[in-house]
Amino acid sequence: MGAAGGRRGFYVGLALALASSAFIGASFVLKKKGLLRLARRGRPRPGQGGHAYLREWLWWAGLLCMGVGEAANFAAYAFAPATLVTPLGALSVLVSAVLSSTFLSEQLNVHGKIGCLLSILGSTVMVIHAPQEEEVSSLESMAEKLKDPGFLVFAVCVLVSSLLLIFVAGPRYGRSNVLVYVLVCSAIGSLSVSCVKGLGIALKELFAGKPVLKEPLGWVLLFCLVICISVQINYLNKALDIFNTSVVTPVYYVLFTTAVMTCSAILFKEWQHMVLDNVLGTISGFLTIVCGIFLLHAFRDVSFAPDLLPLFLQQSRADLHATWRSTDRHRSCQHRPLLPSEDKGTEEDEEEEGEDV
C-alpha cells in the first residue's frame, strides 16, 4: 500500500511539474504579446517608466499563468523528488521558445530545434531513472533530516561561500565574471527548494486536519524561504543587468539544478538506494538537458544557411543535387512537372559545377 501510494504521489508530482513548465512557458509569451500590443498603440513601455500594461488583459493573463505555474511547481515538490522536479523546469524554456516562434514570429533556427529535441529526450531519460526519495511525510521527519550532520555541514558551506561571493568576490569580479552572482543565486536557491519541500509537507498536513500552524518549524521554513528568494531575485537581476540573457540563463540553469540535486541527495537521501544504471541515467538525462538549453540559447541569433556546412557536406549536397537533375531529365513526360522550373536557366551551370567538384 505504501509503495502504491508513493508511486501515485510520484506521478502526481510529475504531472504538476509538467503543468508548471507549460504554464510558466506560456506566461512569457502572453506577457510579451501584451507588451507588443501596447507598443503598436503607442503607449509608454515599461522600460520607459510606463504602467499601461496594467490595463492590458493579455498581460494579466500571462501573470495568471505565471501564478498557476509557480503554484503547481510548489505543489510538485510535496509529491516528487526535487531531483526530478527541478530539472524539468527546463521545459518551460522549451515551451516558451516553441510558442514564441508560433505566435510572436520569432525565428527558431536549427540549433534551437535540436536544443528542444535534446531537452525533451533528456527530460524523458530523467523521468525514467528518477530517484525515489526516502519517505518524508511529516514535519517531525523533516525536522530530523534538517538536524542531520551532513546537511548542516552543507548549509554552513553554502552560507559561508555565498557571503564570500557577495562581499569579497562581488566587488572585484562581479561585473566581469558571470559566475559570481549566478553562483550566489544557485547556492541560496538549493536552500530555498528545501524550504519549499518542507512547506509543501506542512500544507499536506494542514489539509489533513493536523495542527500545523502551532508547529514552529513551518514558520521558520517560511521565514527562511522569503529571505532566500529575496537574495535570489536581487543577485539574479544584477547578473541579468550586467550580462546577456543568453549567457545567464543556461549558466544559471546548470548551476542551480546541480546545487538542488546535491542538496536533495544530502537532505533526503534520494540517491542512497539507487542502482548504478539509474544513477547514470539521471546524470545522462541532466547533461542532455544542459546541452539542449545551451544550443537553444547560445546560438539563437545565429542564422543557419547551407553555406555554413563543411566542405565535404557541401560536396555531397552538390552531387546529390546533380543526381536529382539527371534523374528528372530521364523521366517520361507524364512524370514531368506541369510548370517549368524557376531555375531552368541555371541548370547547366549547376551541373557543370557539380562535375567540377
Coordinates of N, CA, C and O in Angstrom, one line a residue, residues 34-149:
G34 N 1.2 40.9 -24.9 CA 0.5 42.1 -24.4 C 1.4 43.4 -24.5 O 0.9 44.5 -24.9
L35 N 2.7 43.3 -24.3 CA 3.6 44.4 -24.4 C 3.7 44.9 -25.8 O 3.8 46.1 -26.1
L36 N 3.7 43.9 -26.8 CA 3.8 44.3 -28.2 C 2.5 45.0 -28.6 O 2.6 46.0 -29.4
R37 N 1.4 44.6 -28.1 CA 0.1 45.3 -28.4 C 0.2 46.8 -27.9 O -0.3 47.7 -28.6
L38 N 0.7 46.9 -26.7 CA 0.8 48.3 -26.2 C 1.8 49.1 -27.0 O 1.5 50.3 -27.3
A39 N 2.9 48.5 -27.5 CA 3.8 49.3 -28.3 C 3.2 49.7 -29.7 O 3.5 50.8 -30.1
R40 N 2.4 48.8 -30.2 CA 1.7 49.2 -31.5 C 0.7 50.3 -31.3 O 0.5 51.1 -32.2
R41 N 0.1 50.5 -30.1 CA -0.8 51.5 -29.8 C -0.1 52.8 -29.4 O -0.7 53.9 -29.2
G42 N 1.2 52.8 -29.3 CA 2.0 54.0 -28.9 C 2.0 54.3 -27.4 O 2.3 55.4 -27.0
R43 N 1.6 53.3 -26.6 CA 1.6 53.6 -25.2 C 3.0 53.5 -24.6 O 3.9 52.8 -25.2
P44 N 3.3 54.2 -23.5 CA 4.6 54.2 -22.9 C 5.0 52.7 -22.5 O 4.2 52.0 -21.8
R45 N 6.2 52.3 -22.8 CA 6.6 50.9 -22.5 C 7.2 50.9 -21.1 O 7.5 51.9 -20.5
P46 N 7.2 49.7 -20.4 CA 7.7 49.6 -19.1 C 9.1 50.0 -18.9 O 9.5 50.6 -17.9
G47 N 10.0 49.9 -19.9 CA 11.3 50.3 -19.8 C 11.4 51.9 -19.8 O 12.4 52.4 -19.4
Q48 N 10.3 52.5 -20.2 CA 10.3 54.0 -20.2 C 9.5 54.5 -19.0 O 9.2 55.7 -18.9
G49 N 9.2 53.6 -18.1 CA 8.5 54.0 -16.9 C 7.0 54.0 -17.0 O 6.3 54.4 -16.0
G50 N 6.5 53.4 -18.1 CA 5.0 53.4 -18.2 C 4.4 52.2 -17.5 O 5.1 51.1 -17.3
H51 N 3.1 52.3 -17.2 CA 2.4 51.2 -16.5 C 1.1 50.9 -17.2 O 0.1 50.4 -16.6
A52 N 1.1 51.2 -18.5 CA -0.1 50.9 -19.3 C -0.4 49.4 -19.4 O -1.6 49.0 -19.7
Y53 N 0.6 48.6 -19.2 CA 0.4 47.1 -19.3 C -0.6 46.7 -18.2 O -1.2 45.6 -18.3
L54 N -0.9 47.4 -17.2 CA -1.8 47.1 -16.1 C -3.2 47.1 -16.7 O -4.1 46.5 -16.0
R55 N -3.5 47.7 -17.8 CA -4.8 47.7 -18.4 C -4.9 46.8 -19.6 O -5.9 46.9 -20.4
E56 N -3.9 46.0 -19.8 CA -3.9 45.0 -20.9 C -4.2 43.6 -20.4 O -3.5 43.1 -19.6
W57 N -5.3 43.1 -21.0 CA -5.8 41.8 -20.4 C -4.8 40.6 -20.8 O -4.7 39.7 -20.0
L58 N -4.1 40.8 -21.9 CA -3.1 39.7 -22.2 C -2.0 39.6 -21.2 O -1.5 38.6 -20.8
W59 N -1.6 40.8 -20.7 CA -0.5 40.8 -19.7 C -1.0 40.2 -18.4 O -0.3 39.4 -17.7
W60 N -2.3 40.5 -18.0 CA -2.8 39.9 -16.8 C -3.0 38.4 -17.0 O -2.9 37.6 -16.0
A61 N -3.3 37.9 -18.2 CA -3.4 36.5 -18.5 C -2.1 35.8 -18.3 O -2.0 34.7 -17.8
G62 N -1.0 36.5 -18.8 CA 0.3 36.0 -18.6 C 0.7 35.9 -17.1 O 1.3 34.9 -16.6
L63 N 0.3 36.9 -16.3 CA 0.6 36.9 -14.9 C -0.2 35.8 -14.2 O 0.4 35.1 -13.3
L64 N -1.4 35.6 -14.6 CA -2.2 34.5 -14.0 C -1.6 33.1 -14.4 O -1.5 32.3 -13.5
C65 N -1.1 33.0 -15.6 CA -0.4 31.7 -16.0 C 0.8 31.5 -15.1 O 1.1 30.4 -14.7
M66 N 1.6 32.6 -14.9 CA 2.8 32.5 -14.1 C 2.4 32.1 -12.7 O 3.1 31.2 -12.1
G67 N 1.4 32.6 -12.1 CA 1.0 32.3 -10.8 C 0.5 30.8 -10.7 O 0.9 30.1 -9.7
V68 N -0.2 30.4 -11.7 CA -0.7 29.0 -11.7 C 0.5 28.0 -11.8 O 0.6 27.0 -11.2
G69 N 1.5 28.4 -12.7 CA 2.7 27.6 -12.9 C 3.5 27.5 -11.6 O 4.0 26.4 -11.3
E70 N 3.7 28.6 -10.9 CA 4.5 28.6 -9.7 C 3.8 27.8 -8.6 O 4.5 27.1 -7.8
A71 N 2.5 27.9 -8.6 CA 1.8 27.1 -7.6 C 1.9 25.6 -7.8 O 2.1 24.8 -6.9
A72 N 1.8 25.3 -9.1 CA 1.9 23.9 -9.5 C 3.3 23.4 -9.2 O 3.5 22.2 -8.7
N73 N 4.3 24.2 -9.4 CA 5.7 23.8 -9.1 C 5.9 23.7 -7.6 O 6.6 22.7 -7.2
F74 N 5.3 24.6 -6.9 CA 5.4 24.5 -5.4 C 4.8 23.2 -4.9 O 5.3 22.5 -4.1
A75 N 3.6 22.8 -5.5 CA 3.0 21.6 -5.1 C 3.7 20.3 -5.5 O 3.7 19.3 -4.8
A76 N 4.4 20.4 -6.7 CA 5.1 19.3 -7.2 C 6.2 18.8 -6.2 O 6.5 17.6 -6.1
Y77 N 6.8 19.7 -5.5 CA 7.9 19.4 -4.6 C 7.4 18.6 -3.4 O 8.1 17.9 -2.7
A78 N 6.1 18.7 -3.1 CA 5.5 17.9 -2.0 C 5.2 16.5 -2.4 O 5.0 15.7 -1.5
F79 N 5.3 16.2 -3.7 CA 4.9 14.8 -4.1 C 6.1 14.1 -4.7 O 6.3 12.9 -4.5
A80 N 6.9 14.8 -5.5 CA 8.0 14.1 -6.2 C 9.4 14.6 -5.7 O 9.5 15.7 -5.1
P81 N 10.4 13.8 -6.0 CA 11.8 14.2 -5.6 C 12.2 15.5 -6.3 O 11.9 15.8 -7.4
A82 N 12.9 16.4 -5.5 CA 13.4 17.6 -6.1 C 14.4 17.4 -7.2 O 14.5 18.2 -8.2
T83 N 15.1 16.2 -7.2 CA 16.0 15.9 -8.3 C 15.2 15.7 -9.6 O 15.8 15.8 -10.7
L84 N 13.9 15.4 -9.6 CA 13.1 15.3 -10.8 C 12.4 16.6 -11.1 O 12.4 17.0 -12.3
V85 N 11.9 17.3 -10.1 CA 11.1 18.5 -10.4 C 11.9 19.6 -10.9 O 11.6 20.3 -11.9
T86 N 13.1 19.8 -10.3 CA 13.9 21.0 -10.7 C 14.4 20.9 -12.1 O 14.3 21.9 -12.9
P87 N 15.0 19.8 -12.6 CA 15.5 19.8 -14.0 C 14.3 19.9 -15.0 O 14.5 20.5 -16.1
L88 N 13.1 19.5 -14.7 CA 12.0 19.6 -15.6 C 11.6 21.0 -15.8 O 10.8 21.3 -16.7
G89 N 12.1 21.9 -15.0 CA 11.8 23.4 -15.2 C 12.4 23.8 -16.5 O 12.0 24.9 -17.0
A90 N 13.4 23.1 -17.1 CA 13.9 23.5 -18.4 C 12.9 23.4 -19.5 O 13.0 24.1 -20.5
L91 N 11.8 22.6 -19.3 CA 10.8 22.5 -20.3 C 10.0 23.8 -20.5 O 9.4 24.0 -21.5
S92 N 10.0 24.7 -19.4 CA 9.4 26.0 -19.6 C 10.1 26.8 -20.6 O 9.4 27.6 -21.4
V93 N 11.4 26.7 -20.7 CA 12.2 27.4 -21.7 C 11.8 26.8 -23.1 O 11.7 27.6 -24.1
L94 N 11.7 25.5 -23.2 CA 11.3 24.9 -24.5 C 9.9 25.4 -24.9 O 9.7 25.7 -26.1
V95 N 8.9 25.4 -24.0 CA 7.6 25.8 -24.3 C 7.6 27.2 -24.8 O 6.9 27.6 -25.7
S96 N 8.3 28.1 -24.1 CA 8.4 29.5 -24.4 C 9.0 29.7 -25.8 O 8.5 30.5 -26.6
A97 N 10.0 28.9 -26.1 CA 10.7 29.0 -27.5 C 9.7 28.6 -28.6 O 9.6 29.3 -29.6
V98 N 9.0 27.5 -28.4 CA 8.1 27.0 -29.4 C 7.0 27.9 -29.6 O 6.6 28.3 -30.8
L99 N 6.3 28.4 -28.5 CA 5.2 29.3 -28.7 C 5.6 30.7 -29.2 O 4.9 31.3 -29.9
S100 N 6.8 31.1 -28.9 CA 7.3 32.4 -29.4 C 7.5 32.3 -31.0 O 7.2 33.3 -31.7
S101 N 8.0 31.2 -31.4 CA 8.1 31.0 -32.9 C 6.8 30.9 -33.6 O 6.7 31.3 -34.8
T102 N 5.7 30.5 -32.9 CA 4.4 30.3 -33.5 C 3.6 31.6 -33.4 O 3.0 32.1 -34.4
F103 N 3.6 32.3 -32.2 CA 2.7 33.4 -32.0 C 3.4 34.8 -32.0 O 2.7 35.8 -32.2
L104 N 4.7 34.8 -31.9 CA 5.4 36.1 -31.9 C 6.3 36.2 -33.1 O 7.0 37.2 -33.2
S105 N 6.3 35.2 -34.0 CA 7.1 35.3 -35.3 C 8.6 35.4 -35.0 O 9.3 36.0 -35.7
E106 N 9.0 34.8 -33.8 CA 10.4 34.8 -33.5 C 11.0 33.5 -34.2 O 10.5 32.4 -34.0
Q107 N 12.1 33.7 -34.9 CA 12.7 32.6 -35.6 C 13.4 31.6 -34.7 O 14.2 31.9 -33.8
L108 N 13.0 30.3 -34.9 CA 13.7 29.2 -34.2 C 14.5 28.5 -35.2 O 14.0 27.7 -36.0
N109 N 15.9 28.7 -35.1 CA 16.8 28.1 -36.1 C 17.0 26.7 -35.8 O 16.4 26.1 -34.9
V110 N 17.8 26.1 -36.6 CA 18.1 24.6 -36.5 C 18.7 24.3 -35.2 O 18.5 23.2 -34.6
H111 N 19.6 25.2 -34.6 CA 20.2 24.9 -33.3 C 19.1 24.9 -32.2 O 19.2 24.0 -31.3
G112 N 18.2 25.8 -32.3 CA 17.1 25.8 -31.4 C 16.2 24.6 -31.4 O 15.8 24.0 -30.4
K113 N 15.9 24.1 -32.6 CA 15.1 22.9 -32.8 C 15.8 21.7 -32.2 O 15.2 20.8 -31.6
I114 N 17.2 21.6 -32.5 CA 17.9 20.5 -31.9 C 18.0 20.6 -30.4 O 17.9 19.6 -29.7
G115 N 18.1 21.8 -29.9 CA 18.1 22.0 -28.4 C 16.8 21.6 -27.8 O 16.7 21.0 -26.7
C116 N 15.6 21.9 -28.5 CA 14.3 21.5 -28.0 C 14.2 20.0 -27.9 O 13.7 19.4 -27.0
L117 N 14.7 19.3 -29.0 CA 14.7 17.9 -29.1 C 15.5 17.2 -28.0 O 15.1 16.3 -27.3
L118 N 16.7 17.8 -27.7 CA 17.6 17.3 -26.7 C 17.0 17.5 -25.3 O 17.1 16.6 -24.4
S119 N 16.3 18.6 -25.1 CA 15.7 18.8 -23.8 C 14.6 17.8 -23.5 O 14.4 17.3 -22.4
I120 N 13.8 17.5 -24.6 CA 12.7 16.5 -24.4 C 13.3 15.1 -24.1 O 12.8 14.4 -23.2
L121 N 14.3 14.8 -24.9 CA 15.0 13.5 -24.6 C 15.6 13.4 -23.3 O 15.4 12.4 -22.6
G122 N 16.3 14.4 -22.9 CA 16.9 14.4 -21.5 C 15.9 14.4 -20.4 O 16.1 13.6 -19.4
S123 N 14.8 15.1 -20.6 CA 13.7 15.0 -19.6 C 13.1 13.7 -19.5 O 12.8 13.2 -18.4
T124 N 12.9 13.0 -20.6 CA 12.3 11.7 -20.6 C 13.3 10.7 -19.9 O 12.8 9.8 -19.1
V125 N 14.6 10.8 -20.2 CA 15.5 9.9 -19.5 C 15.5 10.1 -18.0 O 15.6 9.2 -17.2
M126 N 15.4 11.4 -17.6 CA 15.4 11.7 -16.2 C 14.2 11.1 -15.5 O 14.2 10.7 -14.3
V127 N 13.0 11.2 -16.2 CA 11.8 10.7 -15.6 C 11.9 9.2 -15.4 O 11.4 8.6 -14.4
I128 N 12.5 8.5 -16.4 CA 12.6 7.1 -16.3 C 13.5 6.6 -15.2 O 13.2 5.7 -14.5
H129 N 14.6 7.4 -15.0 CA 15.6 7.0 -14.0 C 15.5 7.8 -12.7 O 16.5 7.8 -12.0
A130 N 14.4 8.5 -12.5 CA 14.3 9.4 -11.4 C 14.5 8.7 -10.1 O 13.9 7.6 -9.9
P131 N 15.2 9.2 -9.1 CA 15.3 8.5 -7.8 C 14.0 8.6 -7.0 O 13.3 9.5 -7.1
Q132 N 13.8 7.6 -6.2 CA 12.7 7.5 -5.2 C 13.3 8.0 -3.9 O 14.0 7.2 -3.3
E133 N 12.9 9.1 -3.4 CA 13.4 9.7 -2.2 C 13.0 8.9 -1.0 O 11.9 8.2 -1.0
E134 N 13.7 9.0 0.1 CA 13.3 8.4 1.4 C 12.1 9.1 1.8 O 11.9 10.3 1.7
E135 N 11.1 8.3 2.4 CA 9.8 8.8 2.8 C 9.9 10.0 3.8 O 10.5 9.8 4.9
V136 N 9.3 11.1 3.5 CA 9.2 12.3 4.4 C 7.8 12.7 4.4 O 7.3 13.4 3.4
S137 N 7.0 12.3 5.4 CA 5.6 12.5 5.3 C 5.1 13.5 6.4 O 3.9 13.7 6.5
S138 N 6.0 14.0 7.3 CA 5.5 14.9 8.3 C 6.6 15.9 8.7 O 7.8 15.7 8.3
L139 N 6.2 16.9 9.4 CA 7.2 17.9 9.8 C 8.2 17.4 10.8 O 9.3 17.8 10.9
E140 N 7.8 16.4 11.6 CA 8.7 15.8 12.5 C 9.8 15.1 11.8 O 11.0 15.2 12.2
S141 N 9.5 14.3 10.8 CA 10.6 13.6 10.0 C 11.4 14.7 9.3 O 12.6 14.5 9.1
M142 N 10.8 15.8 8.8 CA 11.6 16.9 8.2 C 12.5 17.5 9.1 O 13.7 17.8 8.8
A143 N 12.1 17.7 10.4 CA 13.0 18.3 11.4 C 14.1 17.4 11.7 O 15.3 17.8 11.9
E144 N 13.9 16.1 11.7 CA 15.0 15.1 11.9 C 16.0 15.2 10.8 O 17.3 15.1 11.1
K145 N 15.6 15.3 9.6 CA 16.5 15.4 8.5 C 17.3 16.7 8.5 O 18.5 16.7 8.1
L146 N 16.6 17.8 8.9 CA 17.3 19.1 9.0 C 18.4 19.1 10.0 O 19.4 19.9 10.0
K147 N 18.3 18.2 11.0 CA 19.4 18.1 12.0 C 20.5 17.1 11.6 O 21.5 17.0 12.4
D148 N 20.4 16.5 10.5 CA 21.4 15.6 10.0 C 22.8 16.3 9.9 O 22.8 17.4 9.3
P149 N 23.9 15.8 10.4 CA 25.2 16.4 10.3 C 25.6 16.8 8.9 O 26.2 17.8 8.6

